[in-house]
Amino acid sequence: MITITTTAELEAFCQRAATMPYVTVDTEFLRERTYYSKLCLVQLAVKGDAEEDAVLVDPLVEGLSLAPLYELFANENVVKVFHAARQDLEIFYIEGNVLPKPLFDTQIAAMVCGFGEQVGYETLVKKVAKAQIDKTSRFTDWSRRPLTDAQKNYALADVTHLRVIYEFLAEELKKSNRSKWVEEEIQVLMSPATYIVEPENAWKRVKTRTNSAKFMGVVMELAKFRESYAQSRNIPRNRVFKDDALLELASTKPKTGQDLGRSRLLLREARRGDIADGILAAVEAGLSKPADKLPRPDRSRDKLQVNPALADLLRVLLKAKCEITGVAPKLIANSAELDQIAAGERDVKSLSGWRAEVFGRDALRLCRGEVALALKGQTVDVVDV
């Protein structure tokens, strides 16, 4: 097992990888005690079975630069293969301001190829690579050194089996002419906005049961303060205060330190010092927000005139189409989108792009009364009327 510990070694591997059709990539990281993920290990593999075709890169070694890897990521002649890439890509974007291109995500490809919704890597290893993964190192502390042979084997398995899985899925997509479907889905992963949380928008992640404008104004400011504080000190947002405490504060609207002391949910550390000052300032800012700056609740769902019978038919149609094509239903449309279609809305993701080909066109025809659903044996057919 080769572990790269110098920039020169990494550059040599990346120069060789640049001559290959693809490179498989995975990371090991820690995030329990920080806001941003701490990159602890990078695993890379290229096509082949030799020992030098799969390596570990130790980013914790002093003096090692990932610049050669980032240069490889920018090389559009080499496909960068990940499984469930989002967290890995966030690390590379935050650390190196780079997103690998072209990108292939085997989890997305597997959903298109009939392996179900959000299929796990271990499942694909069993079904495609016909292998087993030793899970004993799954919950290891990847920041500790030295790594054991078991840890190294576990980490390398994340990219060696991925070669087999990628080649299989790429061939399946080519045979079914669905490669463009995966490319369309991957565009979301290629957007920097996917990985950046702006403090001004942090409130949108907080689930509330009330849409009172004044209440939401305080939620906005509290979430903004929490996100800024967590980012600046690189600590998890829940270490500042949790969502339930945020909602309690938005309800009680404390004005003094004594008020904070009465909170049932606020951590002791948050009742004094910088956090306490930030909370009180955020509450005051939220209460003083002008009406035109307060968040307006989305009432569009309340106004939907959903035809329940049509919505049920659309669900049957979706299930039938997914059984025929092998595509995971969740990848095409969720329940809310089906309700939107049944209510007459047409600016819905499931009615455009590759989804229209699989489901959207027949869904619109069903809405217009141009087709019906007929049960034939164990299958549902779409028939013209």
Coordinates of C-alpha atoms in Angstrom, one line a residue:
M1 CA 0.0 0.0 0.0
I2 CA 1.5 3.3 -1.2
T3 CA 1.1 6.4 0.9
I4 CA 2.1 9.7 -0.7
T5 CA 3.6 12.1 1.8
T6 CA 5.4 14.6 -0.5
T7 CA 4.2 17.1 -3.1
A8 CA 6.7 15.5 -5.6
E9 CA 5.2 12.1 -5.1
L10 CA 1.7 13.4 -5.6
E11 CA 2.8 15.3 -8.7
A12 CA 4.3 12.1 -10.2
F13 CA 1.1 10.2 -9.6
C14 CA -1.1 13.0 -11.0
Q15 CA 1.0 13.3 -14.1
R16 CA 0.5 9.6 -14.7
A17 CA -3.2 9.8 -13.9
A18 CA -3.4 12.6 -16.5
T19 CA -2.7 10.0 -19.2
M20 CA -5.6 7.7 -18.0
P21 CA -9.3 7.8 -19.0
Y22 CA -10.4 8.2 -15.4
V23 CA -9.3 8.5 -11.8
T24 CA -11.4 7.4 -8.8
V25 CA -11.4 9.6 -5.8
D26 CA -12.6 9.4 -2.2
T27 CA -11.8 11.2 1.1
E28 CA -11.8 10.6 4.8
F29 CA -12.5 13.5 7.0
L30 CA -13.7 14.7 10.4
R31 CA -16.5 17.2 11.0
E32 CA -17.8 16.5 14.5
R33 CA -15.8 19.3 16.2
T34 CA -15.5 21.8 13.3
Y35 CA -17.7 23.9 11.0
Y36 CA -15.6 23.0 7.9
S37 CA -14.6 19.4 7.3
K38 CA -11.0 18.5 8.3
L39 CA -9.5 16.6 5.4
C40 CA -7.6 13.6 6.8
L41 CA -6.9 11.4 3.8
V42 CA -7.4 11.3 0.0
Q43 CA -7.7 8.0 -1.9
L44 CA -6.9 7.9 -5.6
A45 CA -6.9 5.0 -8.1
V46 CA -6.5 4.8 -11.9
K47 CA -7.3 1.9 -14.3
G48 CA -5.1 -1.1 -13.6
D49 CA -4.3 -3.7 -10.9
A50 CA -0.7 -2.8 -10.0
E51 CA 0.2 -1.6 -6.6
E52 CA 1.1 1.9 -7.9
D53 CA -2.4 2.2 -9.5
A54 CA -4.0 3.0 -6.1
V55 CA -2.6 5.3 -3.5
L56 CA -3.3 7.1 -0.3
V57 CA -2.4 10.8 0.0
D58 CA -1.8 12.1 3.5
P59 CA -2.8 15.8 3.6
L60 CA -1.8 16.1 7.3
V61 CA 1.9 15.8 6.5
E62 CA 3.6 19.1 6.9
G63 CA 4.7 20.6 3.5
L64 CA 2.5 18.5 1.3
S65 CA 0.5 20.6 -1.2
L66 CA -2.6 19.3 -3.0
A67 CA -1.9 21.6 -6.0
P68 CA -1.0 18.7 -8.3
L69 CA -4.3 17.0 -7.5
Y70 CA -6.2 20.3 -8.1
E71 CA -4.5 20.5 -11.5
L72 CA -5.6 17.0 -12.3
F73 CA -9.2 18.0 -11.3
A74 CA -9.1 20.7 -13.9
N75 CA -7.9 18.4 -16.6
E76 CA -11.0 17.8 -18.7
N77 CA -9.5 14.8 -20.5
V78 CA -9.7 12.7 -17.3
V79 CA -13.1 11.7 -15.7
K80 CA -13.1 12.2 -12.0
V81 CA -15.2 9.4 -10.4
F82 CA -16.8 9.7 -6.9
H83 CA -19.5 7.9 -5.0
A84 CA -22.0 10.3 -3.4
A85 CA -19.7 13.2 -4.2
R86 CA -21.3 16.1 -2.5
Q87 CA -19.3 16.1 0.8
D88 CA -16.0 15.4 -1.0
L89 CA -16.6 18.2 -3.5
E90 CA -17.4 20.6 -0.7
I91 CA -14.0 19.9 0.9
F92 CA -12.1 20.4 -2.3
Y93 CA -14.1 23.6 -3.1
I94 CA -13.5 25.1 0.3
E95 CA -9.8 24.0 0.5
G96 CA -8.7 24.6 -3.1
N97 CA -11.5 26.6 -4.8
V98 CA -11.8 23.8 -7.4
L99 CA -14.5 21.4 -8.6
P100 CA -13.4 18.3 -10.5
K101 CA -14.5 18.3 -14.2
P102 CA -15.7 16.2 -15.8
L103 CA -17.4 14.5 -12.9
F104 CA -19.1 11.1 -12.6
D105 CA -21.1 10.2 -9.5
T106 CA -21.7 6.5 -9.2
Q107 CA -24.6 7.0 -6.7
I108 CA -26.5 9.1 -9.2
A109 CA -25.6 6.8 -12.1
A110 CA -26.8 3.8 -10.0
M111 CA -30.2 5.5 -9.4
V112 CA -30.6 5.9 -13.2
C113 CA -29.5 2.3 -13.8
G114 CA -32.1 0.6 -11.6
F115 CA -30.3 0.2 -8.3
G116 CA -32.9 2.1 -6.2
E117 CA -32.8 5.3 -4.3
Q118 CA -29.5 6.6 -2.9
V119 CA -27.9 3.2 -3.2
G120 CA -24.9 2.8 -0.9
Y121 CA -21.4 2.1 -1.9
E122 CA -21.3 -1.2 0.0
T123 CA -24.3 -2.4 -1.9
L124 CA -22.7 -1.6 -5.3
V125 CA -19.5 -3.4 -4.3
K126 CA -21.5 -6.5 -3.5
K127 CA -23.7 -6.4 -6.6
V128 CA -21.3 -5.1 -9.2
A129 CA -17.7 -5.8 -8.0
K130 CA -18.8 -9.1 -6.3
A131 CA -16.7 -8.2 -3.2
Q132 CA -17.1 -7.5 0.5
I133 CA -15.9 -4.5 2.4
D134 CA -14.4 -4.9 5.9
K135 CA -16.4 -2.4 7.9
T136 CA -14.3 -2.6 11.1
S137 CA -12.6 0.8 10.3
R138 CA -15.7 2.6 9.3
F139 CA -15.9 4.8 12.4
T140 CA -12.2 5.4 12.9
D141 CA -10.6 8.7 13.8
W142 CA -8.9 9.5 10.5
S143 CA -6.8 12.3 12.0
R144 CA -4.7 10.0 14.2
R145 CA -1.4 8.8 13.0
P146 CA 0.0 6.3 12.2
L147 CA -2.8 4.6 10.3
T148 CA -3.1 0.8 10.7
D149 CA -3.0 -1.6 7.8
A150 CA -6.7 -2.3 8.3
Q151 CA -7.5 1.4 8.1
K152 CA -5.4 1.7 4.9
N153 CA -7.1 -1.3 3.3
Y154 CA -10.5 0.0 4.2
A155 CA -9.7 3.4 2.7
L156 CA -8.2 2.0 -0.5
A157 CA -11.3 -0.2 -1.0
D158 CA -13.3 3.0 -1.5
V159 CA -11.5 3.7 -4.7
T160 CA -10.3 0.3 -6.0
H161 CA -13.8 -1.3 -6.2
L162 CA -15.0 2.1 -7.5
R163 CA -13.1 1.4 -10.8
V164 CA -15.2 -1.7 -11.5
I165 CA -18.4 0.0 -10.5
Y166 CA -17.6 3.0 -12.7
E167 CA -16.8 0.9 -15.8
F168 CA -19.9 -1.1 -15.3
L169 CA -22.3 1.8 -14.9
A170 CA -20.7 3.8 -17.7
E171 CA -21.2 0.9 -20.0
E172 CA -24.8 0.5 -18.8
L173 CA -25.5 4.2 -19.4
K174 CA -24.0 4.0 -22.9
K175 CA -26.1 1.0 -23.8
S176 CA -29.3 2.6 -22.6
N177 CA -28.4 6.0 -24.0
R178 CA -28.8 7.6 -20.6
S179 CA -25.4 9.2 -20.1
K180 CA -26.9 12.7 -20.7
W181 CA -29.4 12.0 -17.9
V182 CA -26.5 11.6 -15.4
E183 CA -24.7 14.6 -16.8
E184 CA -27.8 16.7 -16.3
E185 CA -28.1 15.7 -12.6
I186 CA -24.4 16.3 -12.0
Q187 CA -24.8 20.0 -12.9
V188 CA -26.1 20.8 -9.4
L189 CA -22.9 19.3 -7.9
M190 CA -20.8 21.5 -10.3
S191 CA -22.4 24.8 -8.9
P192 CA -20.3 26.6 -6.2
A193 CA -23.6 27.7 -4.7
T194 CA -24.2 24.1 -3.6
Y195 CA -21.3 24.4 -1.1
I196 CA -21.6 27.9 0.2
V197 CA -23.9 28.8 3.1
E198 CA -24.4 32.6 3.2
P199 CA -25.2 33.7 6.8
E200 CA -28.0 35.9 5.4
N201 CA -29.7 32.8 4.0
A202 CA -29.1 30.5 7.0
W203 CA -32.6 30.9 8.3
K204 CA -34.0 29.0 5.4
R205 CA -32.5 25.8 6.9
V206 CA -34.4 26.2 10.1
K207 CA -37.7 24.4 10.3
T208 CA -40.5 26.3 12.0
R209 CA -44.1 25.8 12.7
T210 CA -45.1 29.4 12.5
N211 CA -44.8 31.9 9.7
S212 CA -45.4 35.1 11.7
A213 CA -43.4 37.8 10.1
K214 CA -42.1 39.2 13.4
F215 CA -41.1 35.8 14.6
M216 CA -39.4 35.0 11.3
G217 CA -37.5 38.3 11.5
V218 CA -35.9 37.2 14.7
V219 CA -35.2 33.7 13.4
M220 CA -33.4 35.3 10.4
E221 CA -31.1 37.4 12.6
L222 CA -30.4 34.6 15.1
A223 CA -29.6 32.2 12.3
K224 CA -27.4 34.8 10.6
F225 CA -25.4 35.4 13.8
R226 CA -25.0 31.7 14.6
E227 CA -23.7 31.0 11.1
S228 CA -21.3 33.9 11.1
Y229 CA -20.0 33.0 14.5
A230 CA -19.6 29.3 13.7
Q231 CA -17.8 30.0 10.4
S232 CA -15.4 32.6 11.9
R233 CA -14.4 30.2 14.7
N234 CA -14.7 27.0 12.7
I235 CA -17.0 25.3 15.1
P236 CA -20.3 23.4 14.4
R237 CA -23.3 25.6 14.4
N238 CA -25.0 23.4 17.1
R239 CA -22.1 24.3 19.4
V240 CA -23.3 27.9 19.3
F241 CA -26.9 27.0 19.9
K242 CA -29.2 24.3 18.5
D243 CA -32.3 24.9 16.4
D244 CA -34.7 24.2 19.3
A245 CA -32.9 26.9 21.3
L246 CA -33.0 29.3 18.4
L247 CA -36.8 28.8 18.1
E248 CA -37.2 29.3 21.8
L249 CA -35.2 32.6 21.7
A250 CA -37.3 33.8 18.7
S251 CA -40.4 33.1 20.8
T252 CA -39.3 34.6 24.1
K253 CA -37.3 37.5 22.5
P254 CA -34.9 38.0 25.4
K255 CA -33.7 41.6 26.0
T256 CA -31.2 41.1 28.9
G257 CA -28.7 38.6 30.2
Q258 CA -31.2 37.7 32.9
D259 CA -33.7 36.8 30.2
L260 CA -31.2 34.5 28.6
G261 CA -30.7 32.8 32.0
R262 CA -34.3 31.7 32.0
S263 CA -33.9 29.8 28.7
R264 CA -34.6 26.1 29.1
L265 CA -32.7 25.0 25.9
L266 CA -29.7 27.4 25.7
L267 CA -26.3 25.9 26.5
R268 CA -24.6 27.4 29.5
E269 CA -21.7 28.7 27.4
A270 CA -24.2 30.7 25.3
R271 CA -25.6 32.6 28.2
R272 CA -22.6 34.8 28.6
G273 CA -19.8 36.4 26.6
D274 CA -19.7 36.9 22.9
I275 CA -22.5 34.5 22.1
A276 CA -24.9 36.1 24.6
D277 CA -24.1 39.5 23.3
G278 CA -24.7 38.3 19.7
I279 CA -28.0 36.7 20.7
L280 CA -29.3 39.9 22.3
A281 CA -28.1 42.0 19.3
A282 CA -29.7 39.6 16.9
V283 CA -33.1 39.6 18.7
E284 CA -33.0 43.4 18.8
A285 CA -32.2 43.5 15.0
G286 CA -34.9 41.1 14.2
L287 CA -37.5 43.1 16.2
S288 CA -36.5 46.3 14.5
K289 CA -36.5 45.0 10.9
P290 CA -38.8 47.1 8.7
A291 CA -41.8 45.3 7.3
D292 CA -40.4 45.2 3.7
K293 CA -37.3 43.3 5.0
L294 CA -39.2 40.6 6.8
P295 CA -39.3 37.2 5.2
R296 CA -42.6 36.5 3.5
P297 CA -43.9 33.0 4.1
D298 CA -44.4 30.9 1.0
R299 CA -48.2 30.6 0.7
S300 CA -48.1 29.1 -2.8
R301 CA -48.7 25.6 -1.5
D302 CA -51.7 26.8 0.5
K303 CA -53.3 28.1 -2.7
L304 CA -52.8 25.0 -4.7
Q305 CA -56.1 23.6 -5.9
V306 CA -55.0 20.0 -6.1
N307 CA -57.2 17.5 -7.9
P308 CA -56.7 14.5 -5.5
A309 CA -57.8 11.9 -8.0
L310 CA -55.4 13.2 -10.6
A311 CA -52.6 13.3 -8.1
D312 CA -53.2 9.7 -7.3
L313 CA -53.2 8.8 -11.0
L314 CA -49.9 10.6 -11.4
R315 CA -48.4 8.6 -8.6
V316 CA -49.5 5.4 -10.3
L317 CA -48.0 6.6 -13.6
L318 CA -44.7 7.5 -11.9
K319 CA -44.5 4.1 -10.3
A320 CA -45.3 2.4 -13.6
K321 CA -42.7 4.4 -15.5
C322 CA -40.0 3.7 -13.0
E323 CA -40.7 0.0 -13.0
I324 CA -40.3 0.0 -16.8
T325 CA -37.2 2.2 -16.9
G326 CA -35.6 1.1 -13.7
V327 CA -35.1 4.7 -12.6
A328 CA -35.5 5.5 -8.9
P329 CA -38.9 7.4 -8.4
K330 CA -37.3 9.9 -6.0
L331 CA -34.9 11.0 -8.8
I332 CA -37.8 11.9 -11.1
A333 CA -40.5 13.5 -8.8
N334 CA -41.4 13.8 -5.2
S335 CA -45.0 13.9 -3.8
A336 CA -45.1 17.7 -3.6
E337 CA -44.2 18.0 -7.3
L338 CA -46.9 15.6 -8.3
D339 CA -49.4 17.7 -6.3
Q340 CA -48.2 20.8 -8.2
I341 CA -48.7 19.1 -11.5
A342 CA -52.2 18.0 -10.4
A343 CA -53.0 21.6 -9.5
G344 CA -52.1 22.8 -13.0
E345 CA -48.5 24.1 -12.4
R346 CA -46.1 23.4 -15.2
D347 CA -42.9 25.0 -14.0
V348 CA -41.9 21.7 -12.3
K349 CA -38.5 20.0 -12.6
S350 CA -40.1 16.6 -13.4
L351 CA -41.7 18.0 -16.6
S352 CA -38.4 19.1 -18.2
G353 CA -35.1 17.6 -19.3
W354 CA -34.6 13.9 -19.3
R355 CA -37.5 13.6 -16.8
A356 CA -39.9 14.7 -19.4
E357 CA -38.8 11.8 -21.6
V358 CA -39.3 9.3 -18.8
F359 CA -42.4 10.7 -17.1
G360 CA -43.3 14.3 -17.8
R361 CA -44.7 14.0 -21.3
D362 CA -47.1 11.2 -20.4
A363 CA -47.9 13.1 -17.2
L364 CA -49.1 16.1 -19.1
R365 CA -51.1 13.9 -21.5
L366 CA -52.7 12.3 -18.5
C367 CA -53.6 15.7 -17.2
R368 CA -55.2 16.7 -20.5
G369 CA -57.2 13.5 -20.7
E370 CA -55.4 12.2 -23.7
V371 CA -54.3 8.9 -22.1
A372 CA -55.6 6.5 -19.5
L373 CA -54.0 3.9 -17.3
A374 CA -54.9 0.3 -17.8
L375 CA -53.9 -2.7 -15.7
K376 CA -52.6 -5.6 -17.7
G377 CA -51.6 -8.5 -15.5
Q378 CA -49.1 -7.1 -13.0
T379 CA -48.2 -4.0 -15.1
V380 CA -49.8 -0.7 -15.7
D381 CA -50.0 0.5 -19.3
V382 CA -50.5 4.0 -20.8
V383 CA -53.2 3.8 -23.4
D384 CA -54.5 6.5 -25.8
V385 CA -58.1 7.6 -25.4

